[in-house]
PDB file of C-alpha atoms and ligand atoms in Angstrom:
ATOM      1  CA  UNK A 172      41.645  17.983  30.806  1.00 48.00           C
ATOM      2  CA  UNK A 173      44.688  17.716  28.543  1.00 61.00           C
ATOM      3  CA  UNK A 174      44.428  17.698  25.237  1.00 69.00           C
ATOM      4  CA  UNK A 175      46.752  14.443  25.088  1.00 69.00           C
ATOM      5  CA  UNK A 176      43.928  12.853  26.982  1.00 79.00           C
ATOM      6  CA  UNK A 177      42.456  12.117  24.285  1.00 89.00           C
ATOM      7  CA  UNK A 178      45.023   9.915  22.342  1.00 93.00           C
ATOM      8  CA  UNK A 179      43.349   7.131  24.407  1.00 93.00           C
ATOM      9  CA  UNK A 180      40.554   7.150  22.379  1.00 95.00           C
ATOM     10  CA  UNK A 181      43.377   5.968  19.843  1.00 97.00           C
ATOM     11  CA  UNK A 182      44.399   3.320  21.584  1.00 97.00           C
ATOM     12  CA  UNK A 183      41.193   2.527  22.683  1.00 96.00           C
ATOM     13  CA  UNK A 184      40.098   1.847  18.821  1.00 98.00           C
ATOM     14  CA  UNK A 185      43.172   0.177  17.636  1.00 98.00           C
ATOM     15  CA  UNK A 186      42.919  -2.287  20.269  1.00 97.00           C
ATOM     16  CA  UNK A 187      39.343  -3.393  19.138  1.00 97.00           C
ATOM     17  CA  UNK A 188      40.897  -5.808  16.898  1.00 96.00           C
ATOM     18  CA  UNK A 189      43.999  -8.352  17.560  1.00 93.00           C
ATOM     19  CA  UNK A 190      44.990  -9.232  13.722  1.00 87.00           C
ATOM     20  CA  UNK A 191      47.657 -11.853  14.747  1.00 87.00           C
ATOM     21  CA  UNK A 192      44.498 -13.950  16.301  1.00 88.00           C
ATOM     22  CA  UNK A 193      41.693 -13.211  13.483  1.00 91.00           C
ATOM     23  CA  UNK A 194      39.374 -11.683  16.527  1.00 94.00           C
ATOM     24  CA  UNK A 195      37.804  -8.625  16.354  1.00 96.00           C
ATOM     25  CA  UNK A 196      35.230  -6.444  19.076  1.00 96.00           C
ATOM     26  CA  UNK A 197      34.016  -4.369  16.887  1.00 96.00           C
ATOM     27  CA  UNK A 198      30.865  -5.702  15.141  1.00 96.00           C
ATOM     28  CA  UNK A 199      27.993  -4.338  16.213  1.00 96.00           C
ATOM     29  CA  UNK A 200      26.789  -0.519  16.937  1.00 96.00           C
ATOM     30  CA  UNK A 201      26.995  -1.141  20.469  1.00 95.00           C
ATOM     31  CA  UNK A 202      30.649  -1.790  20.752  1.00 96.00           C
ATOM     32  CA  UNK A 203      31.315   1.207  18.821  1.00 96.00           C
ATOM     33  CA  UNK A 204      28.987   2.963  21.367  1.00 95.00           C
ATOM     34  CA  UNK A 205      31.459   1.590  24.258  1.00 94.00           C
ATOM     35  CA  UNK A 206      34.063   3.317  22.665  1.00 94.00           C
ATOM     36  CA  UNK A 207      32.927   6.610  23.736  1.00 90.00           C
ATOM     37  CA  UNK A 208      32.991   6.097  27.328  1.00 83.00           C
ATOM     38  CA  UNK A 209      30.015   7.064  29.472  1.00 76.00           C
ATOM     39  CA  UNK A 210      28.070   9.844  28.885  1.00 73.00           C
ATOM     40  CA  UNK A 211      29.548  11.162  25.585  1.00 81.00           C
ATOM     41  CA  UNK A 212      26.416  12.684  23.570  1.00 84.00           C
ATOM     42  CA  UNK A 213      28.214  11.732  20.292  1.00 89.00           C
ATOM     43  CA  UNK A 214      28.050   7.904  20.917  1.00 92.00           C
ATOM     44  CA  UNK A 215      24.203   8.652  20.493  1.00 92.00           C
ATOM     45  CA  UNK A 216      24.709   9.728  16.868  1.00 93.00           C
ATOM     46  CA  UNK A 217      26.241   5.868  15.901  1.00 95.00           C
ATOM     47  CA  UNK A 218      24.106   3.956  13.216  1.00 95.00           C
ATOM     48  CA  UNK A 219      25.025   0.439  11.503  1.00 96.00           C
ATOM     49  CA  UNK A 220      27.335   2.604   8.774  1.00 96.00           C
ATOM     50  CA  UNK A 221      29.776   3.672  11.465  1.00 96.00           C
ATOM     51  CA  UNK A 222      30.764   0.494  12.050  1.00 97.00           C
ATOM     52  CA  UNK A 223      32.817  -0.222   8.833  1.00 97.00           C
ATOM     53  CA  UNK A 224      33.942   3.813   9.495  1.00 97.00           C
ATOM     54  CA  UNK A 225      35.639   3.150  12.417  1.00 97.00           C
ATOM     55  CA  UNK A 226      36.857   0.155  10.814  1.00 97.00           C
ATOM     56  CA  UNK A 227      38.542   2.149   8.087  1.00 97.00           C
ATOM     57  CA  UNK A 228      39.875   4.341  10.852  1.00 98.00           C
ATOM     58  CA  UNK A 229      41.082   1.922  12.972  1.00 98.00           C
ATOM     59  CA  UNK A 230      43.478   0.729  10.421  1.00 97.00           C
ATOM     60  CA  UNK A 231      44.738   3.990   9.561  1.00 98.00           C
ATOM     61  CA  UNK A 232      45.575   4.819  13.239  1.00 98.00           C
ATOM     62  CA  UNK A 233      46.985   1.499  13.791  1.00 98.00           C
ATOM     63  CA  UNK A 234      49.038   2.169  10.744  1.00 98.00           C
ATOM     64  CA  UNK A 235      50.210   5.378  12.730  1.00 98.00           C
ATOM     65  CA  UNK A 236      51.539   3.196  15.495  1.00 98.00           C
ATOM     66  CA  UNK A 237      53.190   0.588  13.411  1.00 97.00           C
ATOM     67  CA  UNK A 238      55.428   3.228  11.654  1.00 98.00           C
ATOM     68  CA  UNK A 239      56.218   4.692  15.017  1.00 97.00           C
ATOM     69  CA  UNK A 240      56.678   1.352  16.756  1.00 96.00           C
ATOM     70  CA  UNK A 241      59.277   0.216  13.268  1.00 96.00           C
ATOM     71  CA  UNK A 242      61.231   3.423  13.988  1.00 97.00           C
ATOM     72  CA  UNK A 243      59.808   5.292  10.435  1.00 98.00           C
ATOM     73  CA  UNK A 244      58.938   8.355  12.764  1.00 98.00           C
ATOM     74  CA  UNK A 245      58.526  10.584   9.431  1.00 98.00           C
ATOM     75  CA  UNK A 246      55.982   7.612   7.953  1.00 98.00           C
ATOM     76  CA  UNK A 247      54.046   7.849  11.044  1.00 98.00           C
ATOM     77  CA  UNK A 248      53.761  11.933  11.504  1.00 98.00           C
ATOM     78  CA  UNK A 249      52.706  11.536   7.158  1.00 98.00           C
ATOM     79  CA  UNK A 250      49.796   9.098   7.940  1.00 98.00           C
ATOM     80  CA  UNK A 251      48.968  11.380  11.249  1.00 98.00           C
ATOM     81  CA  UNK A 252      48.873  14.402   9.396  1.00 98.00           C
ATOM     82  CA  UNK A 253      46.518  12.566   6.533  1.00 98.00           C
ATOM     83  CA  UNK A 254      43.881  11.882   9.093  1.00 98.00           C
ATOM     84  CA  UNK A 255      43.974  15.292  10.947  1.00 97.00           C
ATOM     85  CA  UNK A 256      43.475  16.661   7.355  1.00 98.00           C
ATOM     86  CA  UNK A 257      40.741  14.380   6.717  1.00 97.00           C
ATOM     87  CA  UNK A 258      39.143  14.392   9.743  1.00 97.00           C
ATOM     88  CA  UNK A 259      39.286  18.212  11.114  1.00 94.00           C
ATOM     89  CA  UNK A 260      38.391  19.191  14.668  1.00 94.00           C
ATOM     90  CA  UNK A 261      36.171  22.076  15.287  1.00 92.00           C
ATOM     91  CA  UNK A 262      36.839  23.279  18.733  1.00 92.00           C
ATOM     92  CA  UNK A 263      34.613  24.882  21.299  1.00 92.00           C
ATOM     93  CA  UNK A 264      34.832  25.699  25.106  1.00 93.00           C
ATOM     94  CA  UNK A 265      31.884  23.818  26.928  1.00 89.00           C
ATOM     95  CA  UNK A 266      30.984  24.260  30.235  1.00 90.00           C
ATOM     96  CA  UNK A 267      28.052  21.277  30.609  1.00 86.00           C
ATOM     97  CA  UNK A 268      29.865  19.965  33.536  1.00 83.00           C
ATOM     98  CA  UNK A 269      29.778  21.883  36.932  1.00 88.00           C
ATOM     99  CA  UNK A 270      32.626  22.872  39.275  1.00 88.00           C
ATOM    100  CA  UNK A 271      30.312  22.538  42.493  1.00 87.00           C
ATOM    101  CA  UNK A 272      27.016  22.600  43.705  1.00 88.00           C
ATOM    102  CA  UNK A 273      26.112  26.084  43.012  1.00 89.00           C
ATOM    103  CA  UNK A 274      26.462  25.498  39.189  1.00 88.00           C
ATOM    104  CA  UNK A 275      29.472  26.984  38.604  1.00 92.00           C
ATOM    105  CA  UNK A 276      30.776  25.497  34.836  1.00 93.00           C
ATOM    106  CA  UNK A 277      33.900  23.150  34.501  1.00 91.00           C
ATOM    107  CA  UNK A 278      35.159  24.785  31.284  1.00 92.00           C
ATOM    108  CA  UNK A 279      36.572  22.204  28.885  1.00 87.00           C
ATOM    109  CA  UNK A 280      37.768  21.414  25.548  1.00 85.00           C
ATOM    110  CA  UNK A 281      35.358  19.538  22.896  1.00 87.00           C
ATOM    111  CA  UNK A 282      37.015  19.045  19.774  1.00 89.00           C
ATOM    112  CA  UNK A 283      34.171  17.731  17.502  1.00 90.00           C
ATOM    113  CA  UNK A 284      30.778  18.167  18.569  1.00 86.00           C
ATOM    114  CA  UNK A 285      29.084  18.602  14.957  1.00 88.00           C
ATOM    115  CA  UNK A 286      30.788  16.150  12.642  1.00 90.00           C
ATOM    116  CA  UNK A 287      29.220  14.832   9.330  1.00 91.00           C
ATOM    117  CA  UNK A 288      28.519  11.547  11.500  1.00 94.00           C
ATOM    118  CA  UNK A 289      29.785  10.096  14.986  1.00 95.00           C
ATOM    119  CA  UNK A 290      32.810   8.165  13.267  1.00 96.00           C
ATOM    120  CA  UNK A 291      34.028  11.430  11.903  1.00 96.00           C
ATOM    121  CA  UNK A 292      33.818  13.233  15.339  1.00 95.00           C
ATOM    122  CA  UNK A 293      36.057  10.059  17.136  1.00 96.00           C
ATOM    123  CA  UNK A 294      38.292  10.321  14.023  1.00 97.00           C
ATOM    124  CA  UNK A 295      39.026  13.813  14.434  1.00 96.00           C
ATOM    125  CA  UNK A 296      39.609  13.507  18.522  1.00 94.00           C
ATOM    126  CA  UNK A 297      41.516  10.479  18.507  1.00 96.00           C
ATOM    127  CA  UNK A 298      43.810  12.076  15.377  1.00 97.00           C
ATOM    128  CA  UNK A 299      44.426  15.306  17.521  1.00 95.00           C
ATOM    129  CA  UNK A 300      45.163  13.813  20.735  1.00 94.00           C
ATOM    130  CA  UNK A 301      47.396  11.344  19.075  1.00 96.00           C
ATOM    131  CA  UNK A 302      48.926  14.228  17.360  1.00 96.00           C
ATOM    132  CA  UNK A 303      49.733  16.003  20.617  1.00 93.00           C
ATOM    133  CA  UNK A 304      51.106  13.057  22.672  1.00 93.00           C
ATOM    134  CA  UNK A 305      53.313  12.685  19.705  1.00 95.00           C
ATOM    135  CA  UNK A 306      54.291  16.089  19.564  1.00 94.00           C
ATOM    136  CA  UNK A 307      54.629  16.391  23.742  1.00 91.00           C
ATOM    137  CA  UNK A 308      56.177  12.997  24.044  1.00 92.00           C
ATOM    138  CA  UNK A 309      58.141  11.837  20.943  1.00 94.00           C
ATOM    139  CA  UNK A 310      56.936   9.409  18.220  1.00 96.00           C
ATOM    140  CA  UNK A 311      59.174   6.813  20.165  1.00 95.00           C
ATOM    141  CA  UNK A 312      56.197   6.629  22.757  1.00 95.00           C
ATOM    142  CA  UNK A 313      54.010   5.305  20.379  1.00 96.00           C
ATOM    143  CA  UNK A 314      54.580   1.614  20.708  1.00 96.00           C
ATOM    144  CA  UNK A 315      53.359  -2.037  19.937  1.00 97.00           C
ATOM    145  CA  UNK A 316      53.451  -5.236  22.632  1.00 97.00           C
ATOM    146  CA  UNK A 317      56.203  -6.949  22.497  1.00 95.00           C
ATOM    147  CA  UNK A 318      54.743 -10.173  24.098  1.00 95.00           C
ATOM    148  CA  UNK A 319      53.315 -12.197  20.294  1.00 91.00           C
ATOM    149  CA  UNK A 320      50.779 -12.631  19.455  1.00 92.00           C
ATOM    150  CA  UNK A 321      49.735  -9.539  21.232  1.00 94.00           C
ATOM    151  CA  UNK A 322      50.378  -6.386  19.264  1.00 95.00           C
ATOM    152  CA  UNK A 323      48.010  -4.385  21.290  1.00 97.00           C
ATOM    153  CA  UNK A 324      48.920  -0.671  20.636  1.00 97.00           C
ATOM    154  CA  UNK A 325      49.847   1.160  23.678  1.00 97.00           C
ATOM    155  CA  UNK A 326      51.126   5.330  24.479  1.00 96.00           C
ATOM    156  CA  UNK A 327      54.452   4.723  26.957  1.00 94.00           C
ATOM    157  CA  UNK A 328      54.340   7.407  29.741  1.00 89.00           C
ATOM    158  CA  UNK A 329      57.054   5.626  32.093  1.00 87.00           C
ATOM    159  CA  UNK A 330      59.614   8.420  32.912  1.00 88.00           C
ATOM    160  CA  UNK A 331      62.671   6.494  31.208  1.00 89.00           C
ATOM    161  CA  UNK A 332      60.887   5.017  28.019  1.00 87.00           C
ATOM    162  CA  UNK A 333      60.945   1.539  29.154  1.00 89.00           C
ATOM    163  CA  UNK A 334      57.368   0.134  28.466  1.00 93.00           C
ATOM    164  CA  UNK A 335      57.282  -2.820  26.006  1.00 95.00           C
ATOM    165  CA  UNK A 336      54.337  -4.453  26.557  1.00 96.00           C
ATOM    166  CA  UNK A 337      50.156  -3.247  26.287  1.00 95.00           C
ATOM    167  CA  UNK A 338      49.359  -4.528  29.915  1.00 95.00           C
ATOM    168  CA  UNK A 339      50.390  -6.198  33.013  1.00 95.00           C
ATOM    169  CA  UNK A 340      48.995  -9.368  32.043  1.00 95.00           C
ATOM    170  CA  UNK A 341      51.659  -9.208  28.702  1.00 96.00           C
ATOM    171  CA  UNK A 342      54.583  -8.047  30.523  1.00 95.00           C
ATOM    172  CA  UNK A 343      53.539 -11.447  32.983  1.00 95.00           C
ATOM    173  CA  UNK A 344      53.469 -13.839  29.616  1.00 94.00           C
ATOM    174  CA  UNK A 345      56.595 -12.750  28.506  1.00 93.00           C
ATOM    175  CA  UNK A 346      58.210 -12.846  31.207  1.00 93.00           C
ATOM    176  CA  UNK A 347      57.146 -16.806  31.422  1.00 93.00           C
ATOM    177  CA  UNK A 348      58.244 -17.066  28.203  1.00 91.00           C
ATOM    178  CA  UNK A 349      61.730 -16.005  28.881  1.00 90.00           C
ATOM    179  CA  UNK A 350      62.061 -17.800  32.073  1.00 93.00           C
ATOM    180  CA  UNK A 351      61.170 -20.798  30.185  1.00 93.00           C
ATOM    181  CA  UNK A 352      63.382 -20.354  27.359  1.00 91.00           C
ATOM    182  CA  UNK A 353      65.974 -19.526  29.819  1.00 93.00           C
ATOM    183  CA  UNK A 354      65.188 -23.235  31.841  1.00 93.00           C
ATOM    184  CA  UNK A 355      65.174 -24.802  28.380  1.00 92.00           C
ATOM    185  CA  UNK A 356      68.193 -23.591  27.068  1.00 91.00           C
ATOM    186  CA  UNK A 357      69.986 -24.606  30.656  1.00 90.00           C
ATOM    187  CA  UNK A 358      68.541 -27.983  30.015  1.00 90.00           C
ATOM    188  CA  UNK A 359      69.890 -28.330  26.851  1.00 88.00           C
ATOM    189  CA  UNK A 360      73.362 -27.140  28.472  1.00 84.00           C
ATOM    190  CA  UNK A 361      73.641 -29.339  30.957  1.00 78.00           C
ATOM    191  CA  UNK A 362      72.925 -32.054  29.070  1.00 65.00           C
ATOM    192  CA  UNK A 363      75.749 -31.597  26.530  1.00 58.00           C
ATOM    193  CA  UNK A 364      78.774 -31.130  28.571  1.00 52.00           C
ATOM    194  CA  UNK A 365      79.318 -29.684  32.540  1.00 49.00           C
ATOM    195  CA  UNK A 366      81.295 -26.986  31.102  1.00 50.00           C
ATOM    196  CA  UNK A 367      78.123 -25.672  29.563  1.00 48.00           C
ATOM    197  CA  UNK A 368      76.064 -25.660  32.416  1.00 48.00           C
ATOM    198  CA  UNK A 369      78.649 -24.104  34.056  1.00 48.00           C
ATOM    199  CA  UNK A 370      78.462 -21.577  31.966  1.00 48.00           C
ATOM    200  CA  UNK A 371      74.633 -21.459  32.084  1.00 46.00           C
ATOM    201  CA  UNK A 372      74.514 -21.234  35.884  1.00 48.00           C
ATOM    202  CA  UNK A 373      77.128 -18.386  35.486  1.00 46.00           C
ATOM    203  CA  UNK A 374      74.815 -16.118  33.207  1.00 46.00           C
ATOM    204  CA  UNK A 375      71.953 -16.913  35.400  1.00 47.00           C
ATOM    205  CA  UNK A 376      73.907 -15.688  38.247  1.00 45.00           C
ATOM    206  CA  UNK A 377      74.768 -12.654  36.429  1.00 45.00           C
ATOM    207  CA  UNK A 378      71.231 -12.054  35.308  1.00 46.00           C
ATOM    208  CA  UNK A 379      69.770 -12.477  38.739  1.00 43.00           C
ATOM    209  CA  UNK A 380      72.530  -9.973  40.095  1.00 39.00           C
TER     210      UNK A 380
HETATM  211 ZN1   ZN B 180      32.376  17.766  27.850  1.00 86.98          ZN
HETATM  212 ZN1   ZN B 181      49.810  -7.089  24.826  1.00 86.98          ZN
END
């Protein structure tokens, strides 16, 4: 498993809230439980008190990929480097998965498996994988959707740096949106003068080319 893996578990805790529509998923022990995926010991270890933990370091990551996503790469490796100082990982080769049948161990990576308390484990493992995506990739792959309100976080892996958008269903929306902006604007051409929607017809021609 690559270490980078892991920077989904930042993504996966920044995206527990949506600011821009006052809702947030993470109110309960439960949800933080979810967070861990199946069959993560550590998501045993959460209690009421992680829940305004995460909270706190939820912010601070998404804080991470606002920087990034605003272009203030330096900003976003300073706020990085503040959590991975805070929140230090404490590695150790575990083998509690098997290769095969006869019990032969699937050596892996744990990063935290004895932290103060389960939000300081996730901290430390979603700080370090971000770290390394950003350090494999380029702070330029951290992004934020494009398609408002959404400003889900998201880690672009497309091989020319195109992504814009936290899922399909975004990229869909805003592509609606444009269309219809595009329709309007034609409309508002055509109404004026033919020359305009001339002119309109021409750039959709171009656009569709
Ligand atoms: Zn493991
Ligand atoms: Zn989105």
């Amino acid at each position: 498993m690559e270490l980078a893996y892991y920077s989904d578990y930042a993504v996966r805790l920044v995206n527990t809230e949506e600011p821009a529509r006052n809702k947030d998923a993470l109110t309960s022990v439960d949800a933080v439980r979810t967070l861990f995926g199946a069959g993560v010991q550590m998501a045993r270890r959460v209690t009421d008190a992680d829940v305004t933990r995460f909270r706190n370091v939820r912010g601070r990551l998404r804080a991470v990929f606002e920087a990034a996503d605003g272009g203030d790469h330096t900003l976003a490796v300073d706020l990085l480097n503040s959590l991975l100082m805070e929140y230090p990982v404490s590695p150790q080769i575990s083998g509690h998965k098997f290769l095969d049948d006869q019990g032969r161990p699937d050596w892996h990576m744990h990063l935290a498996d004895h932290p103060s308390n389960a939000s300081a484990g996730y901290a430390a493992i979603a700080s370090m994988g971000l770290a390394f995506h950003l350090t494999e990739y380029g702070p330029d792959r951290l992004g934020l959707c494009q398609a408002p309100p959404c400003r889900n976080a998201y880690l672009d892996t497309s091989t020319n740096r195109s992504r814009r958008y936290c899922s399909d269903r975004c990229a869909t929306r805003a592509n609606v949106a444009a269309y219809r902006a595009r329709k309007r604007l034609e409309a508002a051409g055509s109404g004026k003068s033919g020359r305009t929607a001339e002119t309109a017809q021409d750039s959709r021609a171009l656009s569709e080319r």
